[in-house]
Amino acid sequence: MEKTLRGVGVSHGVAIGQVRHMGTAVLEPPATQIPTEDAPREQARAQAAVEAVAADLIARGNLAGGEAQAVLEAQALMAQDPELMADVSRRITVGSSAERGVYDAFAAYRALLASAGDYLAGRVADLDDVRNRIVARLLGVPMPGVPDSDEPYVLFARDLAPADTALLDPTLVLGFVTEEGGPTSHSAILARAMGVPAVVALPAATDVAEGTVVAVDGSSGDVLVNPSQEKQDELRAVAAERKAALATSSGPGQTSDGHRVPLLANVGGPADVPAALENGAEGVGLFRTEFLFLDDSAKAPSEEKQVEAYRKVLEAFPEGRVVVRALDAGADKPLDFLTPADEPNPALGVRGLRTLLEHPEVLQTQLRALAKAAEGLPVHLEVMAPMVADRKDAKDFAQACREAGLETKFGAMVEIPSAALRARAILQEVEFLSLGTNDLAQYTFAADRQVGALARLQDPWQPALLDLIAAAAEAAHATGKSCGVCGEAAADPLLAVVLTGLGVTSLSMGSASIPYVRATLAKYTLAQCRRAAEAARATDSAEEARAAAQQVLSGE
Ligand code: PEP
Ligand code: MG
């Protein structure tokens, strides 16, 4: 039966396809005792599941090729390890079910690996993945992690962590729907980076059955379950129309009366560069370098590896501006070698610049790598610090940049209300500001950005957030410096108009949003942008602010 579910639309467009759920962690199988006569049957089940999982891993390896193939083949060997299988079989003989035998035998082997030095300890995650696959097969539940599918699908999940999303095949994922997460969560950011429609904070997302056909409208936040063929055709036609209208938008970002607002891309590494160029990004406003560090969260990537990745991004924008953010580890982006495991409240703990100042060697290596990467290139490299709280933070960061011999502009991200309120003081130490509205909303409203139930408070249209943005932009204007926005707020076309009216000097966003923002900004004069901003700030809620801006812009 056709029905509509409503969440928060965070990435434009319409996706129609079958639901595939992100497999959740495998539950511990019950430790019930099985009768002795069932042992041979359980052993055969275990053997068959192991063989099927190994064959599947090898097949996926053949498809993937390269380094991934070697990893998947090593996992297939783990699955078939004769000693491990003998232990499973022994456990079944003394009364375990197939799934429990596999679960316990892998746990024993895991403990051995974990205590056997760095290299083998690093294989524990691979071993857990193999165990989860075998147990899931035996229990008849979806495989954990990214769905195995050869057909394009709409991904449904409770929430997505950066580590999960690194494995997604962008040619297969038509769109995302998540139960948790707000407009600034990783799922939303990733969806925009991939240019696929997404809806987050949809309460019943995990109840929609696997294989159900859905239509996801990433603008309205509506998810149609079992849409009729007629409805599907209608939605496809509307999406095609919108896309065609966008294709006509090109050139630099500006208002209809020529006030320039450079439109920049948010990237996570060289892989995001082609989309940025295709969408006409005038540079990079936020290079989230932590993705480079996620490959192996046990240690920092070498200076050489960093130089290589940074250079690839810098080379892509010969005359453009590329703003690189120093590593932002901690809280929702923990790294084993840097982030304390026992913080009572990681979002309020040692994260961002605080981590870097505690580990100056990590910061110095990164800054040196950036200086080397930019050598001989005409690009305008700029470097900024995440989570700057006050003037002392800004000063310490500027000092570290000078020590590393960086001859670039350095700036501060405004993600903490104190930084917006005292932006003038911060600008005594650095040359530009960049508003990270995702964290700024989180800290202004004391609302965790990962929690779907708090999406209302993370809405970047909240007038209190607009006030803080205005304060930072005014300080930059008064000191003759620039103040961009690189949080997800910049990706909302109507809000981009308001941000321009508030005095923001550049907008950086997931590349797929650039054409929407460019086309909308080009419709209004700077004076209209200012009037819309004033009207939005004069309200008391996000909904009212949105409506007020809309009214000003449509009435003129
Ligand atoms: C932000 O907080 O707005 C921001 C751009 O940084 P991130 O989303 O990576 O925390
Ligand atoms: Mg942030």
Coordinates of C-alpha atoms and ligand atoms in Angstrom, one line a residue:
M1 CA 0.0 0.0 0.0
E2 CA 1.3 3.5 -0.9
K3 CA 2.1 5.7 2.1
T4 CA 4.3 8.7 2.8
L5 CA 6.8 8.9 5.6
R6 CA 8.4 12.3 6.5
G7 CA 11.9 13.1 7.6
V8 CA 14.3 15.9 7.0
G9 CA 15.5 16.4 3.4
V10 CA 19.2 17.1 3.3
S11 CA 20.3 16.5 -0.3
H12 CA 18.3 17.6 -3.3
G13 CA 16.8 15.3 -6.0
V14 CA 14.6 12.3 -6.2
A15 CA 15.7 8.7 -6.0
I16 CA 13.5 5.8 -6.8
G17 CA 14.6 2.2 -6.1
Q18 CA 14.5 -0.8 -3.9
V19 CA 15.4 -0.5 -0.2
R20 CA 18.6 -2.2 1.0
H21 CA 19.4 -2.0 4.7
M22 CA 22.8 -1.4 6.1
G23 CA 23.3 -4.5 8.1
T24 CA 23.7 -3.8 11.8
A25 CA 26.1 -5.4 14.2
V26 CA 25.5 -9.1 14.5
L27 CA 23.7 -10.1 17.7
E28 CA 25.3 -12.6 20.0
P29 CA 23.6 -16.0 19.2
P30 CA 21.9 -17.6 22.3
A31 CA 24.1 -20.1 24.2
T32 CA 21.4 -22.8 24.2
Q33 CA 22.5 -26.5 24.4
I34 CA 21.7 -28.6 21.3
P35 CA 21.0 -32.4 21.5
T36 CA 24.1 -34.5 20.6
E37 CA 22.3 -36.1 17.7
D38 CA 22.0 -32.6 16.0
A39 CA 25.8 -32.1 16.1
P40 CA 26.5 -33.5 12.6
R41 CA 23.7 -31.3 11.0
E42 CA 25.0 -28.2 12.8
Q43 CA 28.6 -29.0 11.7
A44 CA 27.4 -29.3 8.1
R45 CA 25.6 -26.0 8.4
A46 CA 28.7 -24.3 9.8
Q47 CA 30.9 -25.7 7.1
A48 CA 28.5 -24.7 4.3
A49 CA 28.2 -21.1 5.7
V50 CA 32.0 -20.8 5.9
E51 CA 32.4 -22.0 2.4
A52 CA 29.7 -19.7 1.1
V53 CA 31.2 -16.7 2.8
A54 CA 34.8 -17.5 1.6
A55 CA 33.5 -17.9 -2.0
D56 CA 31.6 -14.6 -1.8
L57 CA 34.7 -12.8 -0.4
I58 CA 36.8 -14.2 -3.3
A59 CA 34.2 -13.2 -5.9
R60 CA 34.1 -9.7 -4.5
G61 CA 37.9 -9.5 -4.5
N62 CA 37.9 -10.5 -8.2
L63 CA 35.5 -7.7 -9.0
A64 CA 37.3 -5.1 -6.9
G65 CA 40.9 -5.9 -8.0
G66 CA 44.0 -4.1 -6.6
E67 CA 44.6 -3.8 -2.8
A68 CA 41.0 -4.6 -2.0
Q69 CA 41.4 -8.0 -3.7
A70 CA 44.3 -8.9 -1.5
V71 CA 42.4 -7.9 1.7
L72 CA 39.3 -9.9 0.7
E73 CA 41.3 -12.9 -0.2
A74 CA 43.1 -12.8 3.1
Q75 CA 39.7 -12.7 4.8
A76 CA 38.6 -15.7 2.8
L77 CA 41.6 -17.6 4.1
M78 CA 40.8 -16.6 7.6
A79 CA 37.2 -17.9 7.2
Q80 CA 38.6 -21.3 6.1
D81 CA 41.5 -21.5 8.6
P82 CA 41.6 -25.3 9.5
E83 CA 42.3 -24.7 13.2
L84 CA 39.5 -22.3 13.5
M85 CA 37.1 -24.8 11.8
A86 CA 38.4 -27.6 14.0
D87 CA 37.5 -25.4 17.1
V88 CA 34.0 -24.7 15.7
S89 CA 33.5 -28.4 15.2
R90 CA 34.7 -29.3 18.7
R91 CA 32.4 -26.7 20.2
I92 CA 29.4 -28.1 18.3
T93 CA 30.2 -31.6 19.5
V94 CA 29.9 -30.5 23.1
G95 CA 26.5 -28.8 22.5
S96 CA 26.9 -25.5 20.7
S97 CA 24.6 -24.5 17.8
A98 CA 26.5 -23.8 14.5
E99 CA 26.2 -20.0 15.0
R100 CA 27.2 -20.1 18.7
G101 CA 30.2 -22.4 17.8
V102 CA 31.4 -20.0 15.2
Y103 CA 30.8 -17.0 17.5
D104 CA 32.8 -18.5 20.4
A105 CA 35.6 -20.0 18.3
F106 CA 36.2 -16.6 16.6
A107 CA 36.1 -14.9 20.0
A108 CA 38.9 -17.1 21.2
Y109 CA 41.0 -16.5 18.1
R110 CA 40.3 -12.8 18.3
A111 CA 41.8 -12.6 21.8
L112 CA 44.9 -14.4 20.5
L113 CA 45.3 -12.0 17.6
A114 CA 44.6 -8.9 19.7
S115 CA 47.5 -9.7 22.1
A116 CA 50.0 -10.7 19.3
G117 CA 51.5 -7.3 18.5
D118 CA 50.5 -4.4 16.3
Y119 CA 50.3 -6.0 12.9
L120 CA 48.1 -8.9 13.9
A121 CA 46.0 -6.7 16.2
G122 CA 45.3 -4.6 13.2
R123 CA 43.6 -7.7 11.6
V124 CA 41.1 -8.0 14.3
A125 CA 38.5 -5.8 12.5
D126 CA 38.9 -8.1 9.4
L127 CA 38.4 -11.2 11.5
D128 CA 35.3 -9.7 13.2
D129 CA 33.9 -8.9 9.7
V130 CA 34.4 -12.5 8.6
R131 CA 32.7 -13.8 11.8
N132 CA 29.8 -11.4 11.4
R133 CA 29.3 -12.6 7.8
I134 CA 29.2 -16.3 8.8
V135 CA 26.9 -15.7 11.7
A136 CA 24.6 -13.5 9.7
R137 CA 24.4 -16.2 7.0
L138 CA 23.6 -18.9 9.6
L139 CA 20.9 -16.7 11.2
G140 CA 19.4 -15.7 7.9
V141 CA 19.7 -12.0 8.6
P142 CA 21.2 -9.3 6.3
M143 CA 25.0 -9.2 6.1
P144 CA 26.5 -6.5 8.3
G145 CA 27.9 -3.4 6.8
V146 CA 27.3 -2.1 3.3
P147 CA 24.7 -4.3 1.4
D148 CA 25.9 -6.8 -1.1
S149 CA 24.1 -5.8 -4.3
D150 CA 24.8 -5.8 -8.0
E151 CA 21.7 -3.7 -8.6
P152 CA 21.4 0.0 -7.7
Y153 CA 19.5 0.6 -4.4
V154 CA 18.3 3.1 -1.9
L155 CA 20.4 2.7 1.3
F156 CA 18.5 2.6 4.6
A157 CA 20.4 2.8 7.8
R158 CA 20.1 3.8 11.4
D159 CA 23.0 6.2 10.7
L160 CA 26.2 6.1 8.7
A161 CA 29.7 6.5 10.1
P162 CA 32.6 7.7 7.9
A163 CA 34.2 4.3 8.1
D164 CA 31.0 2.6 6.6
T165 CA 30.6 5.1 3.9
A166 CA 34.2 4.7 2.6
L167 CA 33.0 1.3 1.3
L168 CA 30.0 2.5 -0.6
D169 CA 30.0 2.1 -4.4
P170 CA 28.7 5.5 -5.7
T171 CA 27.5 3.8 -8.9
L172 CA 25.1 1.6 -6.9
V173 CA 23.7 4.0 -4.2
L174 CA 20.7 5.9 -5.6
G175 CA 20.0 7.7 -2.3
F176 CA 20.1 7.5 1.5
V177 CA 17.5 7.4 4.2
T178 CA 18.6 7.3 7.8
E179 CA 16.7 7.1 11.1
E180 CA 19.2 9.1 13.1
G181 CA 21.3 12.1 12.0
G182 CA 20.4 15.7 11.4
P183 CA 21.0 18.1 8.5
T184 CA 24.7 18.2 9.5
S185 CA 25.4 14.6 10.2
H186 CA 27.9 12.5 8.2
S187 CA 25.1 10.8 6.3
A188 CA 23.9 14.2 5.0
I189 CA 27.4 15.4 4.2
L190 CA 28.2 12.3 2.3
A191 CA 25.0 12.3 0.4
R192 CA 25.7 15.8 -0.8
A193 CA 29.3 14.9 -1.7
M194 CA 28.0 12.0 -3.8
G195 CA 25.2 14.1 -5.2
V196 CA 22.5 11.7 -4.3
P197 CA 19.2 12.6 -2.7
A198 CA 18.9 12.0 1.1
V199 CA 16.5 12.1 3.9
V200 CA 17.6 11.9 7.5
A201 CA 15.8 11.8 10.9
L202 CA 13.1 9.5 9.6
P203 CA 11.8 7.7 12.7
A204 CA 10.6 4.4 11.1
A205 CA 13.3 4.0 8.5
T206 CA 14.6 0.7 9.8
D207 CA 11.0 -0.8 9.7
V208 CA 10.7 -0.5 5.9
A209 CA 11.1 -4.0 4.6
E210 CA 14.2 -4.9 2.5
G211 CA 13.3 -4.8 -1.3
T212 CA 10.4 -2.4 -0.9
V213 CA 10.2 0.2 -3.7
V214 CA 10.5 3.8 -2.4
A215 CA 10.7 7.3 -3.8
V216 CA 13.0 9.6 -1.8
D217 CA 12.5 13.3 -2.2
G218 CA 15.7 14.9 -0.8
S219 CA 14.2 18.4 -0.9
S220 CA 10.9 17.9 0.9
G221 CA 12.0 15.1 3.1
D222 CA 9.2 12.8 1.9
V223 CA 9.7 9.1 1.4
L224 CA 7.0 7.5 -0.5
V225 CA 6.7 3.8 0.2
N226 CA 5.3 1.6 -2.6
P227 CA 4.6 4.6 -5.0
S228 CA 2.3 3.8 -7.9
Q229 CA 3.9 3.6 -11.4
E230 CA 2.0 6.9 -12.2
K231 CA 3.5 8.6 -9.2
Q232 CA 7.0 7.3 -10.0
D233 CA 6.7 8.7 -13.6
E234 CA 5.5 12.0 -12.3
L235 CA 8.4 12.4 -9.8
R236 CA 10.9 11.4 -12.5
A237 CA 9.6 14.1 -14.8
V238 CA 9.8 16.8 -12.1
A239 CA 13.4 15.8 -11.2
A240 CA 14.4 15.8 -14.9
E241 CA 12.9 19.3 -15.3
R242 CA 14.7 20.7 -12.3
K243 CA 18.0 19.2 -13.6
A244 CA 17.5 20.7 -17.0
A245 CA 16.9 24.1 -15.5
L246 CA 20.2 23.9 -13.5
A247 CA 22.2 22.9 -16.5
T248 CA 21.8 26.5 -17.7
S249 CA 23.5 27.9 -14.6
S250 CA 27.2 28.5 -15.0
G251 CA 30.0 31.0 -14.2
P252 CA 31.1 32.5 -10.9
G253 CA 28.8 33.0 -8.0
Q254 CA 27.2 36.4 -7.9
T255 CA 24.0 38.2 -7.2
S256 CA 21.9 39.6 -10.1
D257 CA 23.7 43.0 -9.6
G258 CA 27.1 41.5 -9.8
H259 CA 28.1 41.3 -6.1
R260 CA 30.6 38.4 -6.1
V261 CA 30.3 35.5 -3.7
P262 CA 32.8 32.8 -4.7
L263 CA 31.2 29.3 -4.7
L264 CA 33.7 26.8 -3.4
A265 CA 33.6 23.0 -2.8
N266 CA 33.9 21.0 0.3
V267 CA 36.1 18.0 -0.4
G268 CA 37.5 15.0 1.5
G269 CA 40.4 14.3 -0.8
P270 CA 41.5 14.0 -4.4
A271 CA 38.6 11.7 -5.2
D272 CA 36.1 14.6 -4.7
V273 CA 38.0 16.9 -7.1
P274 CA 36.3 15.8 -10.4
A275 CA 32.8 16.5 -9.1
A276 CA 34.0 19.9 -7.8
L277 CA 35.3 20.8 -11.2
E278 CA 32.3 19.5 -13.0
N279 CA 30.0 21.6 -10.9
G280 CA 32.1 24.7 -11.5
A281 CA 33.6 25.2 -8.1
E282 CA 35.8 28.3 -8.0
G283 CA 38.1 26.6 -5.5
V284 CA 37.9 24.6 -2.3
G285 CA 36.5 26.2 0.8
L286 CA 36.9 23.2 3.1
F287 CA 39.3 20.3 2.5
R288 CA 38.4 17.9 5.4
T289 CA 41.8 16.3 5.8
E290 CA 40.6 13.8 8.4
F291 CA 39.5 11.4 5.7
L292 CA 43.2 10.8 4.9
F293 CA 43.7 9.7 8.5
L294 CA 40.7 7.4 8.6
D295 CA 42.4 4.6 6.5
D296 CA 44.4 3.6 9.4
S297 CA 43.2 5.1 12.6
A298 CA 46.2 3.6 14.6
K299 CA 48.7 6.1 13.3
A300 CA 49.1 9.3 11.2
P301 CA 49.8 9.0 7.4
S302 CA 53.4 9.7 6.6
E303 CA 54.4 13.2 5.5
E304 CA 55.0 11.9 1.9
K305 CA 51.6 10.3 1.7
Q306 CA 50.1 13.6 2.9
V307 CA 52.1 15.7 0.4
E308 CA 50.9 13.5 -2.4
A309 CA 47.2 13.8 -1.5
Y310 CA 47.4 17.5 -0.8
R311 CA 49.2 18.2 -4.1
K312 CA 46.6 16.4 -6.1
V313 CA 43.9 18.7 -4.8
L314 CA 46.0 21.8 -5.1
E315 CA 47.0 21.0 -8.7
A316 CA 43.3 20.8 -9.7
F317 CA 42.8 24.5 -9.0
P318 CA 45.8 26.3 -10.6
E319 CA 44.6 29.8 -10.0
G320 CA 41.9 29.1 -7.4
R321 CA 41.7 29.3 -3.6
V322 CA 42.1 26.1 -1.7
V323 CA 41.4 26.2 2.0
V324 CA 42.8 23.2 3.9
R325 CA 41.5 22.5 7.4
A326 CA 44.1 21.1 9.8
L327 CA 43.1 17.7 11.1
D328 CA 39.8 17.8 13.0
A329 CA 40.0 14.6 15.1
G330 CA 37.8 13.7 18.1
A331 CA 34.1 13.6 19.0
D332 CA 32.3 12.3 15.9
K333 CA 35.6 11.7 14.1
P334 CA 37.7 9.8 16.6
L335 CA 41.2 8.5 15.8
D336 CA 42.6 5.7 17.9
F337 CA 46.1 7.3 18.2
L338 CA 44.9 10.7 19.2
T339 CA 41.4 10.6 20.8
P340 CA 41.1 9.7 24.4
A341 CA 38.8 6.7 24.8
D342 CA 37.4 7.7 28.2
E343 CA 36.1 11.2 27.7
P344 CA 32.8 11.6 29.5
N345 CA 31.5 14.0 26.8
P346 CA 33.6 13.8 23.6
A347 CA 31.9 16.6 21.8
L348 CA 33.0 18.9 24.7
G349 CA 36.4 17.2 25.1
V350 CA 39.8 17.3 23.5
R351 CA 38.9 17.6 19.8
G352 CA 39.9 19.7 16.7
L353 CA 42.6 22.3 17.5
R354 CA 42.7 21.2 21.1
T355 CA 44.0 17.7 19.9
L356 CA 46.5 19.3 17.6
L357 CA 47.9 21.6 20.3
E358 CA 48.4 18.5 22.5
H359 CA 50.1 16.6 19.7
P360 CA 52.3 19.3 18.1
E361 CA 54.2 16.7 16.1
V362 CA 51.0 15.7 14.2
L363 CA 50.2 19.4 13.4
Q364 CA 53.8 20.2 12.4
T365 CA 54.0 17.2 10.0
Q366 CA 50.7 18.2 8.4
L367 CA 51.7 21.8 8.0
R368 CA 55.1 20.9 6.6
A369 CA 53.4 18.5 4.1
L370 CA 51.1 21.3 3.0
A371 CA 54.0 23.7 2.5
K372 CA 55.8 21.1 0.4
A373 CA 52.6 20.2 -1.6
A374 CA 52.1 23.9 -2.5
E375 CA 55.8 24.5 -3.6
G376 CA 56.0 25.8 -7.1
L377 CA 52.2 25.9 -7.6
P378 CA 50.4 29.2 -8.4
V379 CA 47.4 28.1 -6.2
H380 CA 46.3 30.3 -3.3
L381 CA 46.7 27.8 -0.4
E382 CA 45.1 28.8 2.9
V383 CA 45.1 26.8 6.1
M384 CA 42.6 27.0 8.9
A385 CA 42.1 25.5 12.3
P386 CA 39.0 23.6 13.4
M387 CA 37.3 24.4 16.7
V388 CA 39.0 27.7 17.6
A389 CA 37.5 28.9 21.0
D390 CA 39.3 32.2 21.6
R391 CA 42.2 34.5 20.7
K392 CA 44.8 32.3 22.4
D393 CA 43.8 29.3 20.3
A394 CA 44.0 31.5 17.1
K395 CA 47.4 32.8 18.2
D396 CA 48.8 29.3 19.0
F397 CA 47.7 28.1 15.6
A398 CA 49.2 31.0 13.7
Q399 CA 52.4 30.4 15.6
A400 CA 52.4 26.8 14.6
C401 CA 51.9 27.7 10.9
R402 CA 54.8 30.2 11.1
E403 CA 57.0 27.5 12.7
A404 CA 56.3 25.1 9.9
G405 CA 57.4 27.8 7.4
L406 CA 54.0 28.1 5.8
E407 CA 53.8 31.2 3.6
T408 CA 50.0 31.2 3.3
K409 CA 47.1 32.9 4.8
F410 CA 45.9 31.1 8.0
G411 CA 42.5 31.3 9.4
A412 CA 40.1 30.2 12.1
M413 CA 36.9 28.2 11.9
V414 CA 34.1 29.7 13.8
E415 CA 32.3 26.7 15.3
I416 CA 32.0 27.6 18.9
P417 CA 29.7 30.5 19.9
S418 CA 32.6 32.2 21.8
A419 CA 34.5 32.6 18.6
A420 CA 31.6 34.3 16.9
L421 CA 31.0 36.6 19.8
R422 CA 34.7 37.6 20.0
A423 CA 35.5 37.3 16.3
R424 CA 37.3 40.7 16.2
A425 CA 39.8 39.5 18.8
I426 CA 40.4 36.3 16.8
L427 CA 41.0 38.3 13.7
Q428 CA 43.9 40.1 15.4
E429 CA 45.7 36.8 15.0
V430 CA 44.5 35.3 11.8
E431 CA 43.6 36.5 8.3
F432 CA 40.2 35.0 7.7
L433 CA 37.2 33.3 9.3
S434 CA 35.2 30.3 8.1
L435 CA 31.9 29.5 9.7
G436 CA 31.4 25.8 10.5
T437 CA 27.7 26.1 10.9
N438 CA 27.3 22.4 11.6
D439 CA 29.2 22.6 14.9
L440 CA 28.2 26.1 15.5
A441 CA 24.5 25.0 15.6
Q442 CA 25.4 22.0 17.7
Y443 CA 27.1 24.1 20.4
T444 CA 24.7 27.0 20.2
F445 CA 21.7 24.8 20.9
A446 CA 23.5 22.1 23.0
A447 CA 22.1 19.7 20.5
D448 CA 24.2 16.7 19.3
R449 CA 24.4 16.8 15.5
Q450 CA 24.2 13.0 15.3
V451 CA 20.8 12.8 17.1
G452 CA 17.9 12.7 14.7
A453 CA 15.4 13.7 17.4
L454 CA 17.1 17.0 17.8
A455 CA 17.0 17.9 14.0
R456 CA 14.7 20.9 14.8
L457 CA 17.5 22.5 16.9
Q458 CA 20.2 21.9 14.3
D459 CA 18.2 23.7 11.6
P460 CA 20.6 26.3 10.3
W461 CA 17.7 28.7 9.8
Q462 CA 17.5 29.2 13.6
P463 CA 17.6 33.0 14.2
A464 CA 20.1 32.6 17.0
L465 CA 22.5 30.9 14.6
L466 CA 21.9 33.7 12.0
D467 CA 22.8 36.3 14.8
L468 CA 26.1 34.6 15.4
I469 CA 26.9 34.4 11.7
A470 CA 26.1 38.1 11.4
A471 CA 28.4 38.9 14.4
A472 CA 31.3 37.1 12.7
A473 CA 30.7 38.6 9.3
E474 CA 30.5 42.1 10.8
A475 CA 33.8 41.7 12.6
A476 CA 35.4 40.5 9.4
H477 CA 34.0 43.4 7.4
A478 CA 35.1 45.9 10.1
T479 CA 38.7 44.6 10.0
G480 CA 38.8 44.3 6.2
K481 CA 39.1 40.5 6.3
S482 CA 37.0 37.7 4.8
C483 CA 34.4 35.4 6.4
G484 CA 33.1 32.5 4.5
V485 CA 30.6 29.7 5.4
C486 CA 31.8 26.1 4.9
G487 CA 29.1 24.3 7.0
E488 CA 26.1 22.6 5.4
A489 CA 24.1 25.8 5.7
A490 CA 25.8 27.1 2.5
A491 CA 24.2 24.3 0.5
D492 CA 20.7 25.5 1.1
P493 CA 20.0 27.8 -1.9
L494 CA 17.6 30.1 -0.1
L495 CA 19.8 30.2 3.0
A496 CA 22.8 31.0 0.8
V497 CA 20.9 34.2 -0.3
V498 CA 20.3 35.1 3.4
L499 CA 24.0 34.4 4.3
T500 CA 25.1 36.7 1.5
G501 CA 22.8 39.3 3.0
L502 CA 24.4 38.8 6.4
G503 CA 27.7 39.7 4.9
V504 CA 29.3 36.3 4.3
T505 CA 32.0 36.6 1.6
S506 CA 32.2 33.1 0.2
L507 CA 30.1 29.9 0.3
S508 CA 31.6 26.4 0.4
M509 CA 29.5 23.3 0.1
G510 CA 29.2 19.7 -1.2
S511 CA 29.9 20.1 -5.0
A512 CA 26.5 18.8 -6.1
S513 CA 24.8 21.8 -4.4
I514 CA 26.8 24.4 -6.3
P515 CA 24.6 24.7 -9.4
Y516 CA 21.4 25.1 -7.2
V517 CA 23.1 27.8 -5.1
R518 CA 24.5 29.6 -8.1
A519 CA 21.1 29.7 -9.9
T520 CA 19.3 31.0 -6.8
L521 CA 21.8 33.6 -5.9
A522 CA 21.8 35.0 -9.5
K523 CA 18.1 35.8 -9.1
Y524 CA 18.4 38.5 -6.4
T525 CA 20.2 41.8 -5.9
L526 CA 22.5 42.3 -2.9
A527 CA 19.9 44.7 -1.4
Q528 CA 17.2 41.9 -1.7
C529 CA 19.6 39.5 0.0
R530 CA 20.1 42.0 2.8
R531 CA 16.3 42.5 3.2
A532 CA 15.8 38.7 3.3
A533 CA 18.5 38.4 6.0
E534 CA 16.9 41.2 8.1
A535 CA 13.5 39.6 7.9
A536 CA 14.8 36.2 8.8
R537 CA 16.7 37.5 11.8
A538 CA 13.6 39.3 13.0
T539 CA 11.7 36.0 13.6
D540 CA 11.7 33.6 16.5
S541 CA 12.0 30.2 14.8
A542 CA 13.7 28.4 11.9
E543 CA 10.3 27.9 10.1
E544 CA 9.4 31.6 10.5
A545 CA 12.8 32.7 9.4
R546 CA 12.6 30.6 6.2
A547 CA 9.0 31.8 5.5
A548 CA 10.0 35.5 6.1
A549 CA 13.0 35.3 3.7
Q550 CA 10.8 33.5 1.1
Q551 CA 8.2 36.2 1.4
V552 CA 10.6 39.1 1.0
L553 CA 12.2 37.4 -2.0
S554 CA 8.9 36.5 -3.7
G555 CA 7.2 39.8 -3.0
E556 CA 9.8 42.0 -4.8
Ligands
PEP1 C1 31.2 22.4 10.6 O1 31.2 22.0 11.7 O2 30.3 23.2 10.1 C2 32.2 22.0 9.6 C3 32.3 22.5 8.4 O3 33.0 21.0 10.0 P1 32.6 19.4 10.1 O4 31.2 19.3 9.5 O5 33.6 18.6 9.4 O6 32.6 19.2 11.6
MG2 MG 33.0 21.1 12.5

